Coordinates of C-alpha atoms and ligand atoms in Angstrom, one line a residue:
M1015 CA 20.4 14.1 13.2
S1016 CA 17.1 13.7 14.9
R1017 CA 14.8 10.7 13.6
A1018 CA 11.5 11.1 12.0
M1019 CA 8.7 9.6 13.9
I1020 CA 4.9 8.8 13.2
L1021 CA 2.8 11.7 14.7
G1022 CA -0.6 10.4 13.4
T1023 CA -2.4 8.3 11.7
G1024 CA -5.4 8.0 9.4
R1025 CA -7.7 6.5 7.0
G1026 CA -10.3 7.2 4.3
V1027 CA -12.4 4.6 2.6
P1028 CA -15.3 4.6 0.3
A1029 CA -18.4 3.7 1.6
G1030 CA -19.6 1.2 -1.0
I1031 CA -18.8 -2.5 -0.1
L1032 CA -18.4 -5.1 -2.9
T1033 CA -18.5 -8.6 -1.5
N1034 CA -17.3 -11.9 -3.0
Y1035 CA -21.0 -12.7 -3.3
D1036 CA -21.7 -9.6 -5.3
L1037 CA -18.6 -10.6 -7.4
E1038 CA -20.4 -14.1 -8.1
K1039 CA -23.0 -12.3 -9.9
M1040 CA -20.3 -10.4 -12.1
V1041 CA -17.8 -13.0 -13.1
D1042 CA -17.4 -16.7 -12.9
T1043 CA -16.0 -17.2 -9.4
S1044 CA -17.3 -18.0 -5.9
D1045 CA -16.9 -16.7 -2.4
E1046 CA -15.4 -20.0 -1.4
W1047 CA -12.8 -19.7 -4.1
I1048 CA -11.7 -15.9 -3.4
T1049 CA -11.7 -16.8 0.3
T1050 CA -9.6 -19.7 0.0
R1051 CA -7.0 -18.4 -2.6
T1052 CA -6.9 -14.8 -1.2
G1053 CA -8.5 -14.4 2.5
I1054 CA -10.6 -11.4 0.8
K1055 CA -14.4 -11.5 2.0
E1056 CA -15.0 -7.9 0.7
R1057 CA -13.4 -4.7 -0.6
R1058 CA -14.3 -1.1 -0.9
K1059 CA -15.6 0.4 -4.3
A1060 CA -15.3 3.9 -5.2
V1061 CA -18.1 6.0 -6.9
A1062 CA -18.0 9.2 -8.7
G1063 CA -17.0 11.9 -6.4
E1064 CA -14.6 9.5 -4.3
E1065 CA -11.6 9.8 -6.7
T1066 CA -8.1 8.9 -5.2
S1067 CA -7.3 12.5 -4.3
Y1068 CA -10.6 12.7 -2.2
L1069 CA -10.0 9.6 -0.4
A1070 CA -6.6 10.6 0.2
A1071 CA -7.5 14.1 1.4
E1072 CA -10.1 12.2 3.9
A1073 CA -7.0 10.1 5.0
G1074 CA -4.8 13.0 5.4
R1075 CA -7.6 15.0 7.4
D1076 CA -7.8 11.9 9.9
A1077 CA -4.0 11.8 10.3
L1078 CA -3.6 15.6 10.9
S1079 CA -6.4 15.3 13.7
D1080 CA -4.7 12.3 15.3
A1081 CA -1.5 14.4 15.3
G1082 CA -3.0 17.4 16.8
L1083 CA -1.8 19.5 13.8
G1084 CA -3.7 21.8 11.3
V1085 CA -2.8 22.0 7.5
D1086 CA -0.8 25.3 7.9
D1087 CA 1.4 23.1 9.8
L1088 CA 2.6 20.9 6.8
D1089 CA 5.7 21.5 4.7
M1090 CA 5.2 18.9 2.3
I1091 CA 2.6 16.3 1.0
I1092 CA 3.6 13.2 -0.6
V1093 CA 1.2 10.9 -2.3
A1094 CA 1.8 7.3 -3.3
T1095 CA -0.4 6.1 -6.0
V1096 CA -0.7 4.3 -9.3
T1097 CA -4.2 5.6 -9.8
A1098 CA -3.9 9.4 -9.5
D1099 CA -7.1 11.1 -10.8
M1100 CA -5.2 12.8 -13.5
I1101 CA -1.9 12.2 -15.4
M1102 CA -1.2 16.2 -14.7
P1103 CA -1.5 17.5 -11.8
S1104 CA -0.2 15.1 -9.5
C1105 CA -2.5 13.5 -6.9
A1106 CA -0.6 15.2 -4.1
C1107 CA -1.2 18.8 -5.7
L1108 CA -5.2 17.9 -5.6
V1109 CA -4.7 16.8 -2.1
Q1110 CA -3.2 20.0 -1.1
K1111 CA -6.2 21.8 -2.9
H1112 CA -8.8 19.7 -1.1
L1113 CA -7.0 20.3 2.2
G1114 CA -6.4 24.1 1.6
A1115 CA -2.9 23.5 2.6
H1116 CA -1.3 26.5 1.4
G1117 CA 2.7 27.0 1.8
C1118 CA 4.0 23.4 1.4
F1119 CA 5.1 21.4 -1.7
A1120 CA 3.6 18.5 -2.9
F1121 CA 4.2 15.6 -5.3
D1122 CA 3.5 11.9 -6.3
V1123 CA 5.6 8.7 -5.8
N1124 CA 4.8 5.7 -8.0
A1125 CA 6.2 2.6 -6.9
A1126 CA 3.2 0.5 -6.7
C1127 CA 2.4 -1.5 -3.6
S1128 CA 5.7 -0.3 -2.0
G1129 CA 4.9 3.4 -2.9
F1130 CA 4.2 4.1 0.7
L1131 CA 7.4 2.8 1.8
Y1132 CA 9.1 4.6 -0.7
A1133 CA 7.3 7.8 0.0
C1134 CA 8.1 7.6 3.7
S1135 CA 11.8 6.8 2.9
I1136 CA 12.0 10.3 1.2
A1137 CA 9.9 12.1 3.9
E1138 CA 12.2 11.0 6.7
K1139 CA 15.4 12.1 5.0
Y1140 CA 13.6 15.7 5.1
I1141 CA 12.7 15.3 8.7
R1142 CA 16.6 14.1 9.4
A1143 CA 17.5 17.4 7.8
D1144 CA 15.4 19.8 9.5
S1145 CA 13.4 18.1 12.6
S1146 CA 10.8 21.1 12.7
Q1147 CA 9.2 19.7 9.4
K1148 CA 5.9 18.2 9.2
I1149 CA 4.9 15.9 6.4
L1150 CA 1.9 14.4 5.2
V1151 CA 2.4 10.8 3.4
V1152 CA -0.4 9.2 1.9
G1153 CA -1.1 6.3 0.1
A1154 CA -4.1 6.1 -1.7
E1155 CA -5.9 4.1 -4.7
T1156 CA -8.9 3.6 -6.8
M1157 CA -7.7 0.3 -8.1
S1158 CA -11.4 -0.2 -9.3
S1159 CA -10.5 2.2 -12.0
R1160 CA -7.6 -0.1 -13.4
V1161 CA -9.1 -3.4 -13.3
D1162 CA -10.8 -5.2 -16.3
W1163 CA -14.3 -6.1 -14.4
Q1164 CA -14.5 -9.1 -16.9
D1165 CA -11.1 -10.6 -15.8
R1166 CA -11.8 -12.9 -12.8
N1167 CA -8.1 -13.4 -12.1
T1168 CA -7.6 -9.8 -11.1
C1169 CA -11.0 -8.2 -10.3
V1170 CA -11.4 -10.1 -7.2
I1171 CA -8.1 -9.0 -5.7
F1172 CA -7.9 -5.2 -5.7
G1173 CA -9.9 -2.5 -3.6
D1174 CA -10.1 1.1 -3.0
G1175 CA -8.9 3.2 -0.1
A1176 CA -6.3 5.6 1.6
G1177 CA -4.5 5.6 4.7
A1178 CA -1.8 8.3 5.8
V1179 CA 0.7 9.2 8.5
V1180 CA 2.1 12.7 9.4
L1181 CA 5.9 12.5 10.0
G1182 CA 7.8 14.9 12.3
G1183 CA 10.7 15.3 14.6
S1184 CA 11.4 12.2 16.8
V1185 CA 10.9 12.4 20.7
D1186 CA 12.6 9.9 23.0
D1187 CA 14.7 8.3 20.0
R1188 CA 11.3 7.0 18.5
G1189 CA 10.7 6.8 14.7
F1190 CA 12.1 5.4 11.7
V1191 CA 15.1 3.1 12.7
A1192 CA 16.2 1.4 9.5
E1193 CA 15.1 0.5 6.0
K1194 CA 16.1 -1.6 2.8
M1195 CA 14.3 -0.6 -0.4
Y1196 CA 14.8 -2.3 -3.9
S1197 CA 13.3 -2.4 -7.4
D1198 CA 13.7 -4.7 -10.4
G1199 CA 12.4 -2.9 -13.7
G1200 CA 13.6 -6.1 -15.6
L1201 CA 10.6 -8.0 -14.2
Y1202 CA 8.0 -5.4 -14.8
E1203 CA 5.9 -7.6 -17.1
L1204 CA 5.0 -9.9 -14.5
L1205 CA 2.7 -7.0 -12.8
Y1206 CA 1.9 -4.0 -14.8
I1207 CA -0.8 -1.6 -16.0
D1208 CA -0.2 -0.3 -19.5
N1209 CA -0.9 3.1 -20.9
A1210 CA -0.6 2.8 -24.7
Q1211 CA -1.6 6.6 -25.2
S1212 CA 1.4 7.8 -23.2
M1213 CA 3.5 6.0 -26.1
N1214 CA 4.4 7.6 -29.4
T1215 CA 1.6 6.8 -32.0
D1216 CA 3.8 4.7 -34.0
L1217 CA 4.9 2.7 -30.7
Q1218 CA 1.2 2.0 -30.0
N1219 CA 0.0 -1.7 -29.8
P1220 CA -2.8 -2.2 -32.4
D1221 CA -4.4 -4.8 -29.9
Y1222 CA -4.6 -2.5 -27.1
D1223 CA -7.7 -3.2 -25.2
G1224 CA -7.6 -1.0 -22.2
S1225 CA -5.3 0.0 -19.4
Y1226 CA -5.9 -2.5 -16.8
V1227 CA -4.0 -4.5 -14.5
R1228 CA -1.9 -7.6 -16.1
M1229 CA -0.5 -9.8 -13.6
A1230 CA 1.1 -13.2 -13.7
G1231 CA -0.2 -14.3 -10.3
R1232 CA 1.8 -17.5 -9.7
E1233 CA 4.9 -15.8 -10.4
V1234 CA 4.1 -12.7 -8.4
F1235 CA 3.4 -14.8 -5.4
K1236 CA 6.9 -16.7 -5.5
H1237 CA 9.0 -13.1 -5.9
A1238 CA 6.7 -11.2 -3.4
V1239 CA 7.4 -13.8 -0.5
R1240 CA 11.0 -14.3 -1.3
A1241 CA 11.7 -10.5 -1.9
M1242 CA 10.0 -9.2 1.2
A1243 CA 11.6 -11.9 3.7
Q1244 CA 14.9 -11.1 2.5
A1245 CA 14.4 -7.5 3.1
V1246 CA 12.9 -8.0 6.7
D1247 CA 15.9 -10.1 7.3
E1248 CA 18.3 -7.5 6.2
V1249 CA 16.4 -4.7 8.0
L1250 CA 16.4 -6.3 11.4
V1251 CA 20.2 -7.1 11.0
K1252 CA 21.0 -3.6 10.0
A1253 CA 19.0 -2.4 13.2
G1254 CA 20.4 -5.2 15.4
V1255 CA 16.9 -6.1 16.4
S1256 CA 15.8 -9.6 16.8
P1257 CA 12.4 -11.0 15.2
E1258 CA 11.2 -11.7 18.8
A1259 CA 11.5 -7.9 19.7
L1260 CA 9.0 -7.1 17.0
T1261 CA 5.5 -6.1 18.2
L1262 CA 4.1 -6.1 15.3
V1263 CA 4.6 -6.6 11.6
I1264 CA 2.4 -4.8 9.0
P1265 CA 2.8 -6.5 5.7
H1266 CA 1.4 -5.2 2.3
Q1267 CA -2.2 -6.7 2.3
A1268 CA -1.7 -8.6 -1.0
N1269 CA -3.4 -11.7 0.0
I1270 CA -3.5 -13.9 3.0
R1271 CA -1.5 -16.5 1.5
I1272 CA 1.5 -14.4 0.8
V1273 CA 1.1 -12.9 4.5
N1274 CA 1.0 -16.2 5.8
K1275 CA 3.8 -17.8 3.8
L1276 CA 5.8 -14.5 4.7
R1277 CA 4.8 -15.2 8.4
T1278 CA 6.2 -18.7 8.4
T1279 CA 9.4 -18.1 6.6
L1280 CA 10.0 -15.5 9.3
G1281 CA 9.2 -17.5 12.0
L1282 CA 6.3 -15.2 13.5
S1283 CA 3.4 -16.1 15.4
S1284 CA -0.1 -15.0 13.7
E1285 CA -0.6 -12.5 16.7
K1286 CA 2.3 -10.5 15.6
V1287 CA 1.4 -10.0 11.9
Y1288 CA -1.5 -7.6 11.3
V1289 CA -4.2 -8.5 8.6
N1290 CA -7.3 -6.6 7.5
V1291 CA -7.2 -7.9 3.7
D1292 CA -10.4 -9.6 4.7
K1293 CA -12.1 -6.4 4.6
Y1294 CA -10.3 -4.2 2.2
G1295 CA -8.7 -6.5 -0.5
N1296 CA -5.4 -5.5 -1.9
T1297 CA -5.4 -1.6 -2.1
S1298 CA -1.7 -1.2 -3.3
A1299 CA 0.0 1.7 -1.9
A1300 CA -3.0 2.3 0.4
S1301 CA -2.7 -0.9 2.3
I1302 CA 0.2 -0.4 5.0
P1303 CA -1.0 3.2 6.0
L1304 CA -4.8 1.8 6.1
A1305 CA -3.6 -1.3 8.3
L1306 CA -1.4 1.1 10.7
A1307 CA -4.2 3.5 11.2
E1308 CA -6.3 0.5 12.1
A1309 CA -3.9 -1.2 14.3
S1310 CA -3.1 2.0 16.2
R1311 CA -6.8 2.6 16.8
E1312 CA -7.1 -1.0 18.1
G1313 CA -4.3 -0.2 20.4
R1314 CA -2.1 -2.7 19.0
L1315 CA 0.9 -0.5 19.5
Q1316 CA 2.4 1.3 22.6
P1317 CA 5.3 4.0 22.5
G1318 CA 8.7 2.4 22.2
D1319 CA 7.2 -1.0 20.6
Y1320 CA 9.0 -2.1 17.1
V1321 CA 6.7 -2.2 14.2
L1322 CA 7.9 -3.5 10.9
F1323 CA 6.3 -2.7 7.4
C1324 CA 7.2 -4.6 4.3
A1325 CA 5.9 -4.4 0.8
F1326 CA 6.1 -5.7 -2.7
G1327 CA 4.5 -4.6 -5.9
G1328 CA 4.5 -4.0 -9.6
G1329 CA 7.9 -2.5 -10.9
F1330 CA 9.2 -4.9 -9.4
T1331 CA 9.6 -2.7 -6.3
W1332 CA 9.9 -3.9 -2.4
G1333 CA 11.3 -3.1 0.8
A1334 CA 11.0 -3.1 4.5
Q1335 CA 11.1 -0.4 7.2
L1336 CA 11.6 -1.0 10.9
V1337 CA 10.1 1.8 13.3
R1338 CA 10.2 2.4 17.1
W1339 CA 6.4 3.7 17.8
Ligands
ACO1254 N1 -12.5 -17.4 -9.6 C1 -12.4 -18.5 -9.8 N2 -11.6 -19.3 -10.5 C2 -10.5 -18.4 -10.9 C3 -10.5 -17.1 -10.3 C4 -11.5 -16.6 -9.8 N3 -11.6 -15.4 -9.4 N4 -9.4 -16.7 -10.8 C5 -8.7 -17.7 -11.4 N5 -9.3 -18.6 -11.4 C6 -9.0 -20.1 -12.3 C7 -7.9 -20.0 -13.1 O1 -8.7 -19.8 -14.4 C8 -7.4 -21.2 -13.1 O2 -8.3 -22.3 -14.0 P1 -7.7 -23.4 -14.8 O3 -6.9 -24.3 -14.0 O4 -8.9 -23.6 -15.2 O5 -6.9 -22.8 -15.6 C9 -7.5 -21.7 -11.8 O6 -8.3 -20.9 -10.8 C10 -6.1 -21.6 -11.0 O7 -5.8 -20.3 -11.3 P2 -4.2 -20.0 -10.8 O8 -3.9 -18.6 -11.2 O9 -3.0 -20.8 -10.9 O10 -4.5 -20.0 -9.1 P3 -3.4 -19.7 -7.8 O11 -3.7 -20.8 -7.0 O12 -2.2 -19.4 -8.3 O13 -4.2 -18.5 -7.4 C11 -3.8 -16.0 -7.1 C12 -4.5 -17.3 -7.8 C13 -4.6 -15.9 -5.9 C14 -3.5 -14.6 -8.1 C15 -2.4 -16.2 -7.0 O14 -1.7 -16.6 -7.9 C16 -1.7 -15.2 -5.9 O15 -2.0 -14.9 -4.8 N6 -0.7 -14.5 -6.5 C17 -0.3 -13.3 -5.9 C18 -0.8 -12.3 -6.8 C19 -1.2 -11.1 -6.3 O16 -1.4 -10.9 -4.8 N7 -1.1 -9.9 -6.8 C20 -1.3 -8.5 -6.3 C21 -0.8 -7.7 -6.9 S1 1.0 -7.7 -6.5 C22 1.0 -7.4 -4.8 O17 0.4 -6.8 -4.2 C23 2.2 -8.0 -4.0

């Protein structure tokens, strides 16, 4: 069976930039606090008309163009998101509409910040089964719609954007080599977005004050580093590839302290770990494909290089994937 490889990458981000200085005027915070604790200097914030499906379609068009393919070539569209425009239809169906991609099927994956890895995990199995298929995988979020803009603990962390890849059959044995994916629903209360309206009215919380990101930051931090480091180790052992053989690690861009702790735990130099959290904040499912699209355009990856993705997010969900570029 043929591997699935990445044929093209793309990005789609809102034009509007929200800096730490802008946030200083909104909540009791400072550029110094945000920069030191998170590494974030600015993030993108969507406005009306820049819904998740719009950003996802932008990223999708960019990825198709990079791959030299058209919408009619697509067999499937998967969108990883926790901020779909609507509960029904899926964000992927709206992306299909925006792209005018007839003759394929489309669905969403909800795995928070690990969503892109989960979606690639599904897509690459389809391509292993039929290497002629072309699949658009998008990670897209408008996290600004799900943060409480009066809560300084969370509103400084997240950002909006989308990244995408097109997957197809492998050339020269390039593509997805190994993966380890996990989840643990038992720990969901450390990071979640509630939705009281989805519950039976008898079960609804009378104190419900909005459908926002709720996070136990310190606990999330500890679990994230430990879980991602373990998944990375397992993938490298499974693939028989040493950490030294990696050209680039693209971790979920949660915050710079998680990324740096992961880097030192794995014993990697800073040149080997891609970071753009300073420009976009934590864009959840979009963070890895957005970073990958930028790394690719900066010429950081050459055919045959090993690139490793790892993510951790609400659920909890986490995992790592090794790709031969
Ligand atoms: N500005 C100023 N002060 C703030 C802010 C802010 N934006 N936010 C919190 N504080 C205050 C707190 O109120 C607290 O004050 P207190 O001591 O008077 O009570 C103080 O700063 C310290 O708060 P802590 O939460 O202990 O700060 P910590 O050093 O843990 O940093 C942070 C917080 C950045 C959230 C950290 O815990 C973290 O990085 N956690 C990981 C969470 C994360 O990345 N989540 C993203 C989603 S999950 C994922 O993507 C993997």
